[in-house]
Amino acid sequence: MDIRSIRTFVKVAELKSFTKAAEKMNYVQSTVTMQIQQLEKELGYPLFDRIGKRISLTSLGQEFLIYAYEILNVVERAENVGRNTENIRGTLRVGVTESLMFGVLLELLPTFKEKFRYLDLSLKTGHMTELLEELKQNRLDMVYVSASLNTDPDLCCYYTHKEHMVFLCGPGHSLATQRNIPLQDLLSYEFLVTEREGICYGRLRELVARYNAVLKASVELDSVFVITELVKRGMGLAFLPEYAVQRQLEEGTLVKPDVNIEPQTYYSQILCHKSRWISPFMDGLIRMIKEVRPEEE
């Protein structure tokens, strides 16, 4: 079984296109087609369903994709034996929630990429549930997400940091200078909320239910950045991770109302599948995050 054919198969599966895979790998399309056909002949079963110009993995193709990733991981480890960290080649696929991308990773990525010059880095932002599913399907090597502590036996946690969710308003809002505000009073204002699958929205709903209140959600957005910009302009209140708005709080463009409520905590975590080899790239990124935000449970 030729390793080049396996690499081609993985690329076609990821891009869902023979043409795009050929462009990405600098092949002519006939080469990609030939390699897939040869691989299917060796395996004895079809890997893709071809309907017109659209392709999709067969059920056996989906199963083989898991083994293909494992094969490529082993080959990558063998190829990098004895190499200096700076000269290691490979690919790293990272899933990260938007708040952690802008709040943490954005500042680290230039230094990280400079250290691993020959790394092909793929970053995917998305909702936590979406990213975890991608991780389990072996389409991501690691995820950096915000959630309750992991309890999934198929996933291993390599970093944990306790986080805080805070209420936010603009500096000109009437709540900005008040003290010891009852939560019921705060909830009488309109909110800009994150996507319903996110932990911040879920926790906010729990607080609303606890106080028998009604959430006045004027706008629902899937971007923390957009929410903060609108809150600055006085459009409403928000309930977001504190790390994601630390700079704005320090600059005074956002304010934390003095709300009479216990601290609202959760965890940011780096998760990998239990069978995943921790490559030098993954270890390097984990170490870099730990340096700027020391692990905390």
Short mmCIF file of N, CA and C in Angstrom, two decimals, residues 24-164:
data_model
loop_
_atom_site.label_atom_id
_atom_site.label_comp_id
_atom_site.label_asym_id
_atom_site.label_seq_id
_atom_site.Cartn_x
_atom_site.Cartn_y
_atom_site.Cartn_z
N LYS A 24 -4.15 21.19 -4.36
CA LYS A 24 -3.47 21.32 -3.08
C LYS A 24 -2.16 20.55 -3.07
N MET A 25 -2.12 19.41 -3.75
CA MET A 25 -0.94 18.54 -3.71
C MET A 25 -0.04 18.73 -4.93
N ASN A 26 -0.40 19.71 -5.78
CA ASN A 26 0.38 19.98 -7.00
C ASN A 26 0.46 18.76 -7.92
N TYR A 27 -0.67 18.05 -8.04
CA TYR A 27 -0.80 16.92 -8.96
C TYR A 27 -1.73 17.33 -10.10
N VAL A 28 -1.65 16.61 -11.21
CA VAL A 28 -2.71 16.70 -12.20
C VAL A 28 -3.83 15.80 -11.71
N GLN A 29 -5.05 16.09 -12.11
CA GLN A 29 -6.19 15.36 -11.56
C GLN A 29 -6.14 13.87 -11.90
N SER A 30 -5.59 13.55 -13.06
CA SER A 30 -5.51 12.13 -13.46
C SER A 30 -4.65 11.33 -12.48
N THR A 31 -3.64 11.99 -11.88
CA THR A 31 -2.79 11.30 -10.91
C THR A 31 -3.59 10.97 -9.64
N VAL A 32 -4.38 11.92 -9.20
CA VAL A 32 -5.22 11.69 -8.02
C VAL A 32 -6.20 10.55 -8.29
N THR A 33 -6.84 10.59 -9.44
CA THR A 33 -7.80 9.54 -9.80
C THR A 33 -7.13 8.18 -9.84
N MET A 34 -5.95 8.12 -10.44
CA MET A 34 -5.23 6.85 -10.56
C MET A 34 -4.85 6.31 -9.18
N GLN A 35 -4.37 7.20 -8.28
CA GLN A 35 -3.96 6.75 -6.96
C GLN A 35 -5.14 6.22 -6.16
N ILE A 36 -6.28 6.89 -6.25
CA ILE A 36 -7.47 6.43 -5.53
C ILE A 36 -7.95 5.10 -6.09
N GLN A 37 -7.95 4.96 -7.40
CA GLN A 37 -8.38 3.70 -8.01
C GLN A 37 -7.46 2.56 -7.62
N GLN A 38 -6.15 2.81 -7.57
CA GLN A 38 -5.20 1.78 -7.17
C GLN A 38 -5.41 1.39 -5.72
N LEU A 39 -5.67 2.39 -4.86
CA LEU A 39 -5.91 2.11 -3.45
C LEU A 39 -7.18 1.29 -3.27
N GLU A 40 -8.23 1.64 -4.00
CA GLU A 40 -9.49 0.89 -3.92
C GLU A 40 -9.30 -0.55 -4.41
N LYS A 41 -8.47 -0.71 -5.42
CA LYS A 41 -8.19 -2.06 -5.94
C LYS A 41 -7.47 -2.90 -4.90
N GLU A 42 -6.49 -2.30 -4.21
CA GLU A 42 -5.74 -3.03 -3.19
C GLU A 42 -6.61 -3.38 -1.99
N LEU A 43 -7.48 -2.46 -1.61
CA LEU A 43 -8.34 -2.69 -0.45
C LEU A 43 -9.49 -3.62 -0.77
N GLY A 44 -9.95 -3.59 -2.00
CA GLY A 44 -11.04 -4.48 -2.39
C GLY A 44 -12.42 -3.90 -2.16
N TYR A 45 -12.50 -2.59 -1.94
CA TYR A 45 -13.81 -1.96 -1.76
C TYR A 45 -13.72 -0.48 -2.16
N PRO A 46 -14.86 0.10 -2.56
CA PRO A 46 -14.84 1.51 -2.99
C PRO A 46 -14.71 2.45 -1.79
N LEU A 47 -13.96 3.51 -1.97
CA LEU A 47 -13.77 4.51 -0.91
C LEU A 47 -14.70 5.69 -1.07
N PHE A 48 -15.08 5.97 -2.31
CA PHE A 48 -15.93 7.14 -2.58
C PHE A 48 -17.14 6.75 -3.42
N ASP A 49 -18.26 7.39 -3.13
CA ASP A 49 -19.41 7.35 -4.02
C ASP A 49 -19.29 8.54 -4.96
N ARG A 50 -19.42 8.30 -6.25
CA ARG A 50 -19.29 9.37 -7.25
C ARG A 50 -20.64 9.56 -7.94
N ILE A 51 -21.28 10.69 -7.64
CA ILE A 51 -22.57 11.01 -8.24
C ILE A 51 -22.41 12.33 -8.99
N GLY A 52 -22.32 12.24 -10.30
CA GLY A 52 -22.05 13.43 -11.10
C GLY A 52 -20.67 13.97 -10.74
N LYS A 53 -20.63 15.27 -10.40
CA LYS A 53 -19.37 15.89 -10.01
C LYS A 53 -19.16 15.89 -8.50
N ARG A 54 -20.11 15.32 -7.77
CA ARG A 54 -20.01 15.31 -6.31
C ARG A 54 -19.52 13.95 -5.84
N ILE A 55 -18.69 13.97 -4.80
CA ILE A 55 -18.20 12.72 -4.22
C ILE A 55 -18.44 12.74 -2.72
N SER A 56 -18.55 11.56 -2.15
CA SER A 56 -18.68 11.41 -0.70
C SER A 56 -18.09 10.07 -0.30
N LEU A 57 -17.64 9.98 0.92
CA LEU A 57 -17.07 8.73 1.41
C LEU A 57 -18.15 7.66 1.53
N THR A 58 -17.80 6.45 1.13
CA THR A 58 -18.67 5.31 1.42
C THR A 58 -18.55 4.98 2.90
N SER A 59 -19.38 4.11 3.41
CA SER A 59 -19.27 3.71 4.82
C SER A 59 -17.93 3.07 5.09
N LEU A 60 -17.43 2.25 4.15
CA LEU A 60 -16.11 1.64 4.31
C LEU A 60 -15.01 2.69 4.17
N GLY A 61 -15.26 3.67 3.32
CA GLY A 61 -14.29 4.77 3.18
C GLY A 61 -14.16 5.56 4.47
N GLN A 62 -15.28 5.79 5.15
CA GLN A 62 -15.26 6.50 6.43
C GLN A 62 -14.48 5.71 7.46
N GLU A 63 -14.67 4.39 7.45
CA GLU A 63 -13.93 3.56 8.40
C GLU A 63 -12.45 3.54 8.08
N PHE A 64 -12.11 3.45 6.78
CA PHE A 64 -10.69 3.43 6.40
C PHE A 64 -10.01 4.76 6.70
N LEU A 65 -10.76 5.87 6.67
CA LEU A 65 -10.18 7.19 6.94
C LEU A 65 -9.55 7.23 8.34
N ILE A 66 -10.18 6.58 9.31
CA ILE A 66 -9.62 6.54 10.66
C ILE A 66 -8.25 5.88 10.65
N TYR A 67 -8.16 4.74 9.95
CA TYR A 67 -6.88 4.03 9.88
C TYR A 67 -5.86 4.81 9.05
N ALA A 68 -6.33 5.51 8.04
CA ALA A 68 -5.42 6.30 7.20
C ALA A 68 -4.73 7.37 8.03
N TYR A 69 -5.49 8.06 8.89
CA TYR A 69 -4.89 9.07 9.77
C TYR A 69 -3.87 8.42 10.70
N GLU A 70 -4.17 7.26 11.23
CA GLU A 70 -3.25 6.58 12.13
C GLU A 70 -1.96 6.20 11.40
N ILE A 71 -2.10 5.72 10.16
CA ILE A 71 -0.92 5.37 9.36
C ILE A 71 -0.05 6.60 9.13
N LEU A 72 -0.68 7.71 8.76
CA LEU A 72 0.09 8.93 8.49
C LEU A 72 0.76 9.46 9.76
N ASN A 73 0.11 9.29 10.90
CA ASN A 73 0.73 9.70 12.16
C ASN A 73 2.00 8.91 12.44
N VAL A 74 1.93 7.60 12.22
CA VAL A 74 3.11 6.75 12.46
C VAL A 74 4.23 7.10 11.49
N VAL A 75 3.87 7.33 10.23
CA VAL A 75 4.88 7.71 9.23
C VAL A 75 5.53 9.04 9.60
N GLU A 76 4.71 10.00 10.05
CA GLU A 76 5.24 11.30 10.45
C GLU A 76 6.22 11.16 11.61
N ARG A 77 5.91 10.32 12.56
CA ARG A 77 6.82 10.11 13.70
C ARG A 77 8.13 9.51 13.23
N ALA A 78 8.06 8.55 12.31
CA ALA A 78 9.27 7.90 11.81
C ALA A 78 10.13 8.87 11.01
N GLU A 79 9.49 9.70 10.19
CA GLU A 79 10.23 10.64 9.36
C GLU A 79 10.96 11.70 10.18
N ASN A 80 10.44 12.01 11.36
CA ASN A 80 11.01 13.09 12.16
C ASN A 80 11.98 12.61 13.24
N VAL A 81 12.26 11.31 13.26
CA VAL A 81 13.22 10.79 14.24
C VAL A 81 14.59 11.44 14.02
N GLY A 82 15.15 11.98 15.08
CA GLY A 82 16.49 12.56 15.02
C GLY A 82 16.56 13.96 14.50
N ARG A 83 15.45 14.54 14.08
CA ARG A 83 15.47 15.91 13.57
C ARG A 83 15.33 16.92 14.70
N ASN A 84 15.97 18.07 14.53
CA ASN A 84 15.76 19.17 15.47
C ASN A 84 14.32 19.65 15.36
N THR A 85 13.80 20.16 16.48
CA THR A 85 12.42 20.61 16.52
C THR A 85 12.13 21.61 15.40
N GLU A 86 13.07 22.52 15.14
CA GLU A 86 12.85 23.57 14.16
C GLU A 86 12.74 23.03 12.73
N ASN A 87 13.29 21.82 12.51
CA ASN A 87 13.31 21.28 11.16
C ASN A 87 12.25 20.20 10.92
N ILE A 88 11.41 19.95 11.91
CA ILE A 88 10.38 18.93 11.77
C ILE A 88 9.31 19.40 10.79
N ARG A 89 8.89 18.49 9.93
CA ARG A 89 7.85 18.80 8.98
C ARG A 89 6.58 18.03 9.34
N GLY A 90 5.46 18.59 8.97
CA GLY A 90 4.20 17.92 9.24
C GLY A 90 3.03 18.87 9.19
N THR A 91 1.89 18.38 9.63
CA THR A 91 0.65 19.15 9.61
C THR A 91 0.01 19.12 10.99
N LEU A 92 -0.55 20.23 11.41
CA LEU A 92 -1.28 20.30 12.67
C LEU A 92 -2.64 20.95 12.41
N ARG A 93 -3.70 20.24 12.79
CA ARG A 93 -5.07 20.72 12.60
C ARG A 93 -5.67 21.02 13.97
N VAL A 94 -5.92 22.30 14.20
CA VAL A 94 -6.38 22.76 15.51
C VAL A 94 -7.78 23.35 15.39
N GLY A 95 -8.67 22.91 16.26
CA GLY A 95 -9.99 23.52 16.37
C GLY A 95 -10.03 24.41 17.60
N VAL A 96 -10.61 25.60 17.47
CA VAL A 96 -10.61 26.55 18.59
C VAL A 96 -11.88 27.39 18.53
N THR A 97 -12.46 27.66 19.69
CA THR A 97 -13.61 28.55 19.73
C THR A 97 -13.17 29.98 19.45
N GLU A 98 -14.08 30.78 18.94
CA GLU A 98 -13.72 32.13 18.52
C GLU A 98 -13.16 32.97 19.66
N SER A 99 -13.75 32.84 20.85
CA SER A 99 -13.29 33.66 21.98
C SER A 99 -11.85 33.33 22.36
N LEU A 100 -11.49 32.05 22.32
CA LEU A 100 -10.11 31.66 22.64
C LEU A 100 -9.16 32.01 21.50
N MET A 101 -9.65 32.01 20.28
CA MET A 101 -8.81 32.44 19.16
C MET A 101 -8.38 33.89 19.33
N PHE A 102 -9.37 34.77 19.58
CA PHE A 102 -9.05 36.19 19.71
C PHE A 102 -8.48 36.54 21.07
N GLY A 103 -8.89 35.80 22.11
CA GLY A 103 -8.44 36.13 23.45
C GLY A 103 -7.10 35.57 23.83
N VAL A 104 -6.66 34.47 23.16
CA VAL A 104 -5.42 33.80 23.56
C VAL A 104 -4.51 33.51 22.37
N LEU A 105 -5.00 32.76 21.39
CA LEU A 105 -4.13 32.25 20.34
C LEU A 105 -3.58 33.31 19.40
N LEU A 106 -4.37 34.34 19.17
CA LEU A 106 -3.97 35.35 18.18
C LEU A 106 -2.58 35.91 18.46
N GLU A 107 -2.27 36.15 19.71
CA GLU A 107 -0.96 36.70 20.07
C GLU A 107 0.15 35.67 19.99
N LEU A 108 -0.19 34.37 20.11
CA LEU A 108 0.83 33.32 20.16
C LEU A 108 1.22 32.77 18.80
N LEU A 109 0.32 32.85 17.83
CA LEU A 109 0.53 32.16 16.56
C LEU A 109 1.78 32.60 15.80
N PRO A 110 2.10 33.90 15.71
CA PRO A 110 3.33 34.27 14.98
C PRO A 110 4.58 33.62 15.56
N THR A 111 4.70 33.62 16.89
CA THR A 111 5.87 33.00 17.53
C THR A 111 5.87 31.50 17.32
N PHE A 112 4.70 30.88 17.43
CA PHE A 112 4.59 29.44 17.25
C PHE A 112 4.99 29.03 15.84
N LYS A 113 4.50 29.76 14.85
CA LYS A 113 4.82 29.42 13.45
C LYS A 113 6.27 29.69 13.14
N GLU A 114 6.86 30.69 13.78
CA GLU A 114 8.28 30.96 13.57
C GLU A 114 9.13 29.82 14.11
N LYS A 115 8.70 29.22 15.21
CA LYS A 115 9.45 28.12 15.82
C LYS A 115 9.37 26.87 14.95
N PHE A 116 8.19 26.62 14.38
CA PHE A 116 8.00 25.44 13.53
C PHE A 116 7.83 25.91 12.09
N ARG A 117 8.94 26.23 11.46
CA ARG A 117 8.91 26.87 10.14
C ARG A 117 8.32 25.99 9.05
N TYR A 118 8.47 24.68 9.20
CA TYR A 118 8.03 23.77 8.15
C TYR A 118 6.68 23.12 8.47
N LEU A 119 5.97 23.69 9.37
CA LEU A 119 4.66 23.17 9.76
C LEU A 119 3.56 23.72 8.88
N ASP A 120 2.69 22.84 8.41
CA ASP A 120 1.45 23.26 7.74
C ASP A 120 0.38 23.33 8.81
N LEU A 121 -0.02 24.54 9.16
CA LEU A 121 -0.96 24.75 10.25
C LEU A 121 -2.36 25.05 9.70
N SER A 122 -3.33 24.27 10.16
CA SER A 122 -4.73 24.47 9.77
C SER A 122 -5.54 24.79 11.01
N LEU A 123 -6.19 25.95 11.01
CA LEU A 123 -6.99 26.41 12.15
C LEU A 123 -8.46 26.46 11.76
N LYS A 124 -9.29 25.89 12.61
CA LYS A 124 -10.74 25.91 12.36
C LYS A 124 -11.43 26.48 13.57
N THR A 125 -12.16 27.57 13.39
CA THR A 125 -12.96 28.12 14.48
C THR A 125 -14.39 27.61 14.34
N GLY A 126 -15.05 27.43 15.46
CA GLY A 126 -16.41 26.93 15.42
C GLY A 126 -17.00 26.78 16.80
N HIS A 127 -18.21 26.25 16.87
CA HIS A 127 -18.86 26.01 18.14
C HIS A 127 -18.22 24.79 18.81
N MET A 128 -18.29 24.74 20.12
CA MET A 128 -17.66 23.65 20.87
C MET A 128 -18.17 22.28 20.42
N THR A 129 -19.48 22.12 20.29
CA THR A 129 -20.02 20.81 19.91
C THR A 129 -19.54 20.39 18.52
N GLU A 130 -19.47 21.35 17.62
CA GLU A 130 -18.99 21.07 16.27
C GLU A 130 -17.53 20.63 16.29
N LEU A 131 -16.71 21.34 17.04
CA LEU A 131 -15.28 21.03 17.10
C LEU A 131 -15.02 19.68 17.76
N LEU A 132 -15.76 19.36 18.80
CA LEU A 132 -15.58 18.07 19.47
C LEU A 132 -15.95 16.92 18.54
N GLU A 133 -16.98 17.12 17.73
CA GLU A 133 -17.36 16.08 16.77
C GLU A 133 -16.28 15.90 15.71
N GLU A 134 -15.71 17.02 15.26
CA GLU A 134 -14.60 16.94 14.29
C GLU A 134 -13.41 16.20 14.89
N LEU A 135 -13.14 16.44 16.17
CA LEU A 135 -12.04 15.77 16.86
C LEU A 135 -12.28 14.27 16.91
N LYS A 136 -13.48 13.86 17.26
CA LYS A 136 -13.80 12.44 17.36
C LYS A 136 -13.76 11.75 16.01
N GLN A 137 -14.04 12.50 14.95
CA GLN A 137 -13.99 11.95 13.60
C GLN A 137 -12.58 11.99 13.01
N ASN A 138 -11.62 12.41 13.82
CA ASN A 138 -10.21 12.45 13.41
C ASN A 138 -9.95 13.47 12.31
N ARG A 139 -10.81 14.49 12.22
CA ARG A 139 -10.57 15.56 11.26
C ARG A 139 -9.82 16.73 11.89
N LEU A 140 -9.61 16.66 13.21
CA LEU A 140 -8.79 17.61 13.93
C LEU A 140 -7.83 16.83 14.83
N ASP A 141 -6.65 17.39 15.05
CA ASP A 141 -5.67 16.75 15.93
C ASP A 141 -5.89 17.14 17.39
N MET A 142 -6.34 18.36 17.62
CA MET A 142 -6.55 18.85 18.97
C MET A 142 -7.57 19.98 18.93
N VAL A 143 -8.23 20.21 20.06
CA VAL A 143 -9.16 21.34 20.14
C VAL A 143 -8.88 22.12 21.41
N TYR A 144 -9.12 23.42 21.33
CA TYR A 144 -8.97 24.35 22.45
C TYR A 144 -10.34 24.98 22.63
N VAL A 145 -11.06 24.53 23.65
CA VAL A 145 -12.47 24.91 23.78
C VAL A 145 -12.78 25.32 25.22
N SER A 146 -13.92 25.95 25.38
CA SER A 146 -14.43 26.36 26.68
C SER A 146 -15.66 25.54 27.00
N ALA A 147 -15.63 24.88 28.19
CA ALA A 147 -16.75 23.99 28.53
C ALA A 147 -16.63 23.59 29.99
N SER A 148 -17.57 22.76 30.43
CA SER A 148 -17.42 22.10 31.71
C SER A 148 -16.28 21.09 31.59
N LEU A 149 -15.74 20.63 32.71
CA LEU A 149 -14.62 19.69 32.67
C LEU A 149 -14.97 18.45 31.87
N ASN A 150 -14.04 18.00 31.05
CA ASN A 150 -14.28 16.87 30.16
C ASN A 150 -14.54 15.58 30.94
N THR A 151 -15.55 14.85 30.51
CA THR A 151 -15.86 13.54 31.10
C THR A 151 -15.93 12.44 30.04
N ASP A 152 -15.60 12.80 28.80
CA ASP A 152 -15.67 11.83 27.70
C ASP A 152 -14.46 10.89 27.78
N PRO A 153 -14.67 9.58 27.94
CA PRO A 153 -13.55 8.65 28.07
C PRO A 153 -12.69 8.52 26.82
N ASP A 154 -13.21 8.94 25.67
CA ASP A 154 -12.45 8.85 24.42
C ASP A 154 -11.51 10.04 24.22
N LEU A 155 -11.62 11.05 25.10
CA LEU A 155 -10.80 12.25 24.97
C LEU A 155 -9.89 12.41 26.17
N CYS A 156 -8.68 12.88 25.92
CA CYS A 156 -7.71 13.18 26.98
C CYS A 156 -7.51 14.68 27.07
N CYS A 157 -7.42 15.17 28.30
CA CYS A 157 -7.22 16.61 28.53
C CYS A 157 -5.75 16.88 28.86
N TYR A 158 -5.14 17.84 28.12
CA TYR A 158 -3.73 18.15 28.32
C TYR A 158 -3.52 19.55 28.90
N TYR A 159 -4.61 20.25 29.16
CA TYR A 159 -4.49 21.59 29.74
C TYR A 159 -5.85 22.01 30.24
N THR A 160 -5.85 22.59 31.45
CA THR A 160 -7.10 23.08 32.04
C THR A 160 -6.85 24.42 32.70
N HIS A 161 -7.74 25.37 32.46
CA HIS A 161 -7.62 26.67 33.10
C HIS A 161 -9.01 27.15 33.49
N LYS A 162 -9.16 27.52 34.77
CA LYS A 162 -10.45 28.02 35.22
C LYS A 162 -10.68 29.41 34.64
N GLU A 163 -11.89 29.60 34.08
CA GLU A 163 -12.25 30.86 33.46
C GLU A 163 -13.45 31.48 34.18
N HIS A 164 -13.66 32.77 33.93
CA HIS A 164 -14.77 33.49 34.54
C HIS A 164 -15.63 34.13 33.46
#
